[in-house]
Amino acid sequence: MSDDPIDRTLNAVGPRLKQLRLRRDVTLAELSELTGISVSTLSRLEAGLRRPTLEQLLPLARAYGATLDELVDAPPTGDPRIHMRPIASGDGATILPLTRRAGGIQAYKFIRPAGDDNAQPELRTHEGFDWLYVLNGTLRVVLGEHDMLLQAGEAAEFDTRTPHWFGATSAGPVEYLSLIGKQGERAHIRVGPKPN
């Protein structure tokens, strides 16, 4: 057995792939359809008879909703910091992705500059669910016929097939968190009893 950490990591991929597939109750044939990888290749990968290539790992990671690091159980880098790369949007907002996991619910922090209270919002619709939590400022949220103002500490959850729009008011910028999930996924909020 090799002492090389890369060899050890690659040799452990097969059992991890099989464990992921069995945990998700997916057959080799179903996984083959999802990934475009033949059943025989998938079987050899799981048995450790073949080393995975990047071209095989990418569709498998997508199918399992996992990162490549999770898929191969890569050794930790020793640096727990997340280096967020802000994204500038066309409407002046800055978006910070807070999650790096493929698939599932994605988390973002939005920072929007002061808005124009007289501007007519353009409502949009798409598949999925959105959950908002205001950190600072006031967020104007238009959901169908409802037009409301959310203050710091307030949250909203809605089906994104409802026509919607949100932005800052003229009172100043707003910062909020957004959890966005594909169709059918929702953020589940657990609420305990109120203290007496």
Coordinates of N, CA and C in Angstrom, one line a residue, residues 43-192:
S43 N -19.3 0.7 -12.2 CA -19.1 -0.5 -11.4 C -17.6 -0.6 -11.1
R44 N -16.7 -0.4 -12.1 CA -15.3 -0.5 -11.9 C -14.8 0.6 -11.0
L45 N -15.3 1.8 -11.1 CA -14.9 2.9 -10.2 C -15.3 2.6 -8.8
E46 N -16.5 2.1 -8.5 CA -16.9 1.8 -7.2 C -16.1 0.6 -6.6
A47 N -15.7 -0.3 -7.4 CA -14.9 -1.5 -6.9 C -13.4 -1.1 -6.7
G48 N -13.0 0.1 -7.1 CA -11.6 0.4 -7.0 C -10.8 -0.1 -8.1
L49 N -11.4 -0.7 -9.1 CA -10.6 -1.3 -10.2 C -10.2 -0.3 -11.3
R50 N -10.7 0.9 -11.1 CA -10.4 2.0 -12.0 C -10.3 3.3 -11.3
R51 N -9.3 4.1 -11.5 CA -9.2 5.4 -10.9 C -10.1 6.4 -11.6
P52 N -10.8 7.3 -10.9 CA -11.6 8.3 -11.5 C -10.8 9.4 -12.2
T53 N -11.4 9.9 -13.3 CA -10.8 11.1 -13.9 C -11.7 12.3 -13.6
L54 N -11.2 13.4 -13.8 CA -12.0 14.7 -13.6 C -13.3 14.6 -14.4
E55 N -13.2 14.1 -15.7 CA -14.4 14.0 -16.6 C -15.4 13.1 -16.0
Q56 N -15.0 12.2 -15.1 CA -16.0 11.3 -14.5 C -16.5 11.9 -13.1
L57 N -15.6 12.5 -12.4 CA -15.9 13.1 -11.1 C -16.9 14.3 -11.2
L58 N -16.8 15.1 -12.2 CA -17.6 16.3 -12.3 C -19.1 15.9 -12.5
P59 N -19.5 15.0 -13.4 CA -20.9 14.6 -13.5 C -21.4 13.9 -12.2
L60 N -20.5 13.1 -11.6 CA -20.9 12.4 -10.4 C -21.1 13.4 -9.3
A61 N -20.3 14.4 -9.1 CA -20.5 15.4 -8.1 C -21.8 16.1 -8.3
R62 N -22.1 16.4 -9.6 CA -23.4 17.1 -9.9 C -24.6 16.2 -9.6
A63 N -24.5 14.9 -9.9 CA -25.6 14.0 -9.6 C -25.8 13.8 -8.1
Y64 N -24.8 13.9 -7.3 CA -24.9 13.7 -5.9 C -25.1 15.0 -5.1
G65 N -25.0 16.1 -5.9 CA -25.1 17.4 -5.2 C -24.0 17.7 -4.2
A66 N -22.8 17.3 -4.6 CA -21.6 17.4 -3.7 C -20.5 18.1 -4.4
T67 N -19.6 18.7 -3.6 CA -18.4 19.3 -4.2 C -17.4 18.2 -4.6
L68 N -16.4 18.5 -5.4 CA -15.4 17.5 -5.7 C -14.6 17.1 -4.4
D69 N -14.4 18.1 -3.5 CA -13.7 17.8 -2.3 C -14.5 16.8 -1.4
E70 N -15.8 17.0 -1.4 CA -16.6 16.1 -0.6 C -16.6 14.7 -1.2
L71 N -16.6 14.7 -2.6 CA -16.7 13.4 -3.3 C -15.4 12.6 -3.1
V72 N -14.3 13.2 -3.1 CA -13.0 12.4 -2.9 C -12.5 12.5 -1.5
D73 N -13.2 13.2 -0.6 CA -12.8 13.4 0.8 C -11.3 13.9 0.8
A74 N -11.2 15.0 0.1 CA -9.8 15.7 0.0 C -9.4 16.1 1.4
P75 N -8.1 16.0 1.6 CA -7.6 16.4 2.9 C -7.8 17.9 3.1
P76 N -8.0 18.3 4.4 CA -8.2 19.8 4.6 C -7.0 20.6 4.3
T77 N -7.2 21.8 3.8 CA -6.1 22.7 3.5 C -5.4 23.3 4.7
G78 N -6.1 23.3 5.8 CA -5.6 23.9 7.0 C -6.0 25.4 7.1
D79 N -6.7 25.9 6.1 CA -7.1 27.3 6.2 C -8.7 27.3 6.1
P80 N -9.4 27.6 7.2 CA -10.8 27.5 7.2 C -11.5 28.7 6.6
R81 N -10.7 29.8 6.3 CA -11.4 31.0 5.8 C -12.0 30.7 4.4
I82 N -13.1 31.4 4.2 CA -13.8 31.4 3.0 C -13.5 32.7 2.3
H83 N -13.0 32.6 1.0 CA -12.7 33.8 0.3 C -13.8 34.1 -0.7
M84 N -14.7 34.9 -0.2 CA -15.9 35.3 -1.0 C -15.5 36.3 -2.1
R85 N -16.0 36.0 -3.3 CA -15.8 37.0 -4.4 C -17.1 37.7 -4.7
P86 N -17.1 39.0 -4.4 CA -18.3 39.7 -4.6 C -18.7 39.8 -6.1
I87 N -20.0 39.8 -6.4 CA -20.4 39.9 -7.8 C -21.2 41.2 -7.9
A88 N -20.9 42.0 -8.9 CA -21.6 43.2 -9.1 C -22.7 43.0 -10.1
S89 N -24.0 43.4 -9.7 CA -25.1 43.2 -10.6 C -25.4 44.5 -11.3
G90 N -26.2 44.3 -12.4 CA -26.5 45.5 -13.2 C -27.2 46.6 -12.6
D91 N -27.9 46.3 -11.5 CA -28.8 47.3 -10.8 C -28.0 48.0 -9.6
G92 N -26.7 47.8 -9.6 CA -25.9 48.4 -8.5 C -25.7 47.6 -7.2
A93 N -26.4 46.4 -7.2 CA -26.2 45.6 -6.0 C -24.9 44.8 -6.0
T94 N -24.4 44.5 -4.8 CA -23.3 43.6 -4.6 C -23.8 42.3 -4.0
I95 N -23.4 41.2 -4.6 CA -23.9 39.9 -4.2 C -22.7 39.1 -3.7
L96 N -22.8 38.6 -2.5 CA -21.7 37.7 -2.0 C -22.2 36.3 -1.8
P97 N -21.8 35.3 -2.7 CA -22.2 33.9 -2.5 C -21.6 33.4 -1.2
L98 N -22.5 32.8 -0.3 CA -22.0 32.3 1.0 C -21.9 30.8 1.0
T99 N -22.4 30.1 -0.1 CA -22.2 28.7 -0.1 C -21.4 28.3 -1.4
R100 N -20.8 27.2 -1.3 CA -20.0 26.7 -2.5 C -20.5 25.3 -2.8
R101 N -21.5 24.8 -2.2 CA -22.0 23.5 -2.5 C -22.9 23.4 -3.7
A102 N -22.6 22.5 -4.6 CA -23.4 22.3 -5.8 C -24.8 21.8 -5.5
G103 N -25.8 22.3 -6.1 CA -27.2 21.9 -5.9 C -27.7 22.3 -4.5
G104 N -29.0 22.0 -4.3 CA -29.6 22.3 -3.0 C -29.8 23.8 -2.8
I105 N -30.1 24.2 -1.6 CA -30.3 25.6 -1.3 C -29.0 26.4 -1.3
Q106 N -29.0 27.5 -1.9 CA -27.8 28.4 -2.0 C -28.1 29.6 -1.2
A107 N -27.0 30.1 -0.5 CA -27.1 31.3 0.4 C -26.3 32.4 -0.2
Y108 N -26.9 33.6 -0.2 CA -26.2 34.8 -0.7 C -26.5 36.0 0.3
K109 N -25.5 36.9 0.3 CA -25.7 38.2 1.0 C -25.8 39.3 -0.1
F110 N -26.9 40.1 0.0 CA -27.1 41.2 -1.0 C -26.9 42.5 -0.3
I111 N -26.2 43.4 -0.9 CA -26.1 44.8 -0.5 C -26.6 45.7 -1.6
R112 N -27.7 46.3 -1.4 CA -28.3 47.2 -2.4 C -28.2 48.6 -2.0
P113 N -27.8 49.5 -2.9 CA -27.7 50.9 -2.6 C -29.1 51.5 -2.4
A114 N -29.2 52.7 -1.9 CA -30.5 53.4 -1.7 C -31.3 53.4 -3.1
G115 N -32.6 53.2 -2.9 CA -33.4 53.1 -4.1 C -34.2 54.4 -4.4
D116 N -35.1 54.3 -5.4 CA -36.0 55.4 -5.7 C -37.4 54.9 -5.4
D117 N -38.0 55.5 -4.3 CA -39.4 55.1 -3.9 C -40.4 55.3 -5.0
N118 N -40.2 56.2 -6.0 CA -41.2 56.4 -7.0 C -41.0 55.5 -8.2
A119 N -39.9 54.7 -8.3 CA -39.7 53.9 -9.4 C -40.7 52.7 -9.4
Q120 N -41.1 52.3 -10.6 CA -42.1 51.2 -10.7 C -41.3 49.9 -10.8
P121 N -41.5 49.0 -9.8 CA -40.8 47.8 -9.8 C -41.2 46.9 -11.0
E122 N -40.2 46.1 -11.5 CA -40.5 45.2 -12.6 C -40.6 43.8 -11.9
L123 N -41.8 43.3 -11.8 CA -42.0 42.0 -11.1 C -41.5 40.8 -12.0
R124 N -40.9 39.8 -11.4 CA -40.4 38.6 -12.1 C -41.0 37.4 -11.5
T125 N -40.9 36.3 -12.3 CA -41.3 35.0 -11.8 C -40.3 34.0 -12.3
H126 N -40.1 32.9 -11.5 CA -39.3 31.8 -11.9 C -39.6 30.6 -11.0
E127 N -39.1 29.4 -11.3 CA -39.3 28.3 -10.5 C -38.5 28.4 -9.2
G128 N -39.0 27.9 -8.1 CA -38.2 27.8 -6.9 C -38.9 28.5 -5.7
F129 N -38.1 28.6 -4.6 CA -38.5 29.3 -3.4 C -37.4 30.3 -3.0
D130 N -37.7 31.3 -2.3 CA -36.7 32.3 -1.9 C -37.1 32.6 -0.4
W131 N -36.1 32.8 0.4 CA -36.2 33.2 1.8 C -35.3 34.4 2.0
L132 N -35.8 35.4 2.6 CA -35.1 36.7 2.8 C -35.0 37.0 4.3
Y133 N -33.9 37.5 4.7 CA -33.7 38.0 6.1 C -32.9 39.3 6.1
V134 N -33.5 40.4 6.6 CA -32.9 41.7 6.5 C -31.9 41.8 7.7
L135 N -30.7 42.2 7.3 CA -29.6 42.5 8.3 C -29.6 43.9 8.8
N136 N -29.6 44.8 7.8 CA -29.6 46.3 8.1 C -30.4 47.0 7.0
G137 N -31.0 48.1 7.5 CA -31.8 48.9 6.5 C -33.2 48.4 6.4
T138 N -33.8 48.9 5.3 CA -35.2 48.6 5.0 C -35.3 48.0 3.6
L139 N -35.9 46.8 3.5 CA -36.1 46.1 2.2 C -37.5 46.2 1.8
R140 N -37.7 46.8 0.6 CA -39.1 46.8 0.0 C -39.3 45.5 -0.7
V141 N -40.4 44.8 -0.4 CA -40.7 43.6 -1.0 C -42.1 43.7 -1.7
V142 N -42.2 43.4 -2.9 CA -43.4 43.4 -3.6 C -43.7 41.9 -4.1
L143 N -44.7 41.3 -3.5 CA -45.1 40.0 -3.8 C -46.6 40.0 -4.4
G144 N -46.7 39.8 -5.7 CA -48.1 39.9 -6.2 C -48.7 41.3 -5.9
E145 N -49.8 41.3 -5.2 CA -50.5 42.5 -4.9 C -50.0 43.1 -3.5
H146 N -49.1 42.4 -2.8 CA -48.6 42.9 -1.5 C -47.4 43.7 -1.7
D147 N -47.3 44.9 -1.1 CA -46.2 45.8 -1.1 C -45.8 46.1 0.3
M148 N -44.7 45.5 0.8 CA -44.4 45.7 2.2 C -42.9 46.1 2.4
L149 N -42.7 46.6 3.6 CA -41.3 47.0 4.0 C -40.9 46.1 5.1
L150 N -39.7 45.5 4.9 CA -39.1 44.6 6.0 C -38.0 45.3 6.6
Q151 N -38.0 45.3 8.0 CA -36.9 46.0 8.7 C -35.9 44.9 9.2
A152 N -34.8 45.4 9.7 CA -33.7 44.5 10.2 C -34.3 43.5 11.2
G153 N -34.0 42.2 11.0 CA -34.5 41.2 11.9 C -35.8 40.5 11.4
E154 N -36.4 41.1 10.3 CA -37.6 40.5 9.7 C -37.2 39.6 8.5
A155 N -38.1 38.6 8.3 CA -37.8 37.6 7.2 C -39.1 37.4 6.4
A156 N -38.9 36.9 5.2 CA -40.1 36.5 4.3 C -39.7 35.3 3.5
E157 N -40.7 34.5 3.3 CA -40.5 33.3 2.4 C -41.6 33.2 1.4
F158 N -41.2 32.9 0.2 CA -42.3 32.8 -0.8 C -41.9 31.9 -2.0
D159 N -42.9 31.5 -2.7 CA -42.8 30.7 -3.9 C -42.5 31.7 -5.0
T160 N -41.4 31.5 -5.7 CA -40.9 32.5 -6.7 C -41.7 32.5 -8.0
R161 N -42.8 31.6 -8.1 CA -43.7 31.7 -9.2 C -44.7 32.8 -9.0
T162 N -44.7 33.4 -7.7 CA -45.5 34.6 -7.5 C -44.7 35.8 -8.0
P163 N -45.3 36.6 -8.8 CA -44.6 37.8 -9.3 C -44.0 38.6 -8.1
H164 N -42.7 38.9 -8.2 CA -42.0 39.5 -7.1 C -40.9 40.5 -7.5
W165 N -40.5 41.3 -6.6 CA -39.5 42.3 -6.7 C -39.0 42.7 -5.3
F166 N -37.8 43.0 -5.1 CA -37.3 43.6 -3.9 C -36.1 44.5 -4.1
G167 N -36.1 45.6 -3.3 CA -35.0 46.5 -3.4 C -35.0 47.5 -2.2
A168 N -34.0 48.4 -2.2 CA -33.8 49.3 -1.1 C -34.8 50.5 -1.3
T169 N -35.1 51.2 -0.2 CA -35.9 52.4 -0.3 C -35.0 53.6 -0.4
S170 N -35.6 54.8 -0.5 CA -34.7 56.0 -0.6 C -34.1 56.4 0.7
A171 N -34.6 55.7 1.8 CA -34.0 55.9 3.1 C -32.5 55.5 3.3
G172 N -32.1 54.6 2.4 CA -30.7 54.2 2.4 C -30.5 52.8 1.9
P173 N -29.2 52.4 2.0 CA -28.9 51.0 1.5 C -29.5 49.9 2.4
V174 N -29.6 48.7 1.9 CA -30.1 47.6 2.6 C -29.2 46.4 2.4
E175 N -29.0 45.6 3.5 CA -28.3 44.4 3.5 C -29.2 43.3 3.9
Y176 N -29.2 42.2 3.1 CA -30.1 41.1 3.5 C -29.5 39.7 3.0
L177 N -29.9 38.7 3.7 CA -29.5 37.3 3.3 C -30.6 36.7 2.5
S178 N -30.3 35.9 1.5 CA -31.3 35.2 0.7 C -30.9 33.8 0.6
L179 N -31.8 32.9 0.9 CA -31.7 31.5 0.6 C -32.5 31.1 -0.6
I180 N -31.9 30.6 -1.6 CA -32.6 30.4 -2.9 C -32.6 28.9 -3.2
G181 N -33.7 28.3 -3.4 CA -33.8 26.9 -3.7 C -34.5 26.6 -5.0
K182 N -34.0 25.5 -5.7 CA -34.7 25.2 -6.9 C -36.1 24.7 -6.6
Q183 N -36.9 24.4 -7.6 CA -38.3 24.0 -7.5 C -38.5 23.0 -6.4
G184 N -39.4 23.3 -5.5 CA -39.8 22.4 -4.4 C -39.0 22.4 -3.2
E185 N -37.8 23.1 -3.2 CA -37.0 23.2 -2.0 C -37.4 24.4 -1.2
R186 N -37.4 24.3 0.1 CA -37.8 25.5 1.0 C -36.8 25.5 2.1
A187 N -36.7 26.7 2.7 CA -35.9 26.8 3.9 C -36.9 26.5 5.1
H188 N -36.6 25.5 5.9 CA -37.5 25.2 7.0 C -37.1 25.9 8.2
I189 N -38.0 26.7 8.8 CA -37.7 27.5 10.0 C -38.3 26.8 11.2
R190 N -37.4 26.5 12.1 CA -37.9 25.9 13.4 C -38.1 26.9 14.4
V191 N -39.3 26.9 15.0 CA -39.6 28.0 16.0 C -39.9 27.3 17.3
G192 N -39.3 27.7 18.4 CA -39.6 27.1 19.7 C -40.6 28.0 20.4

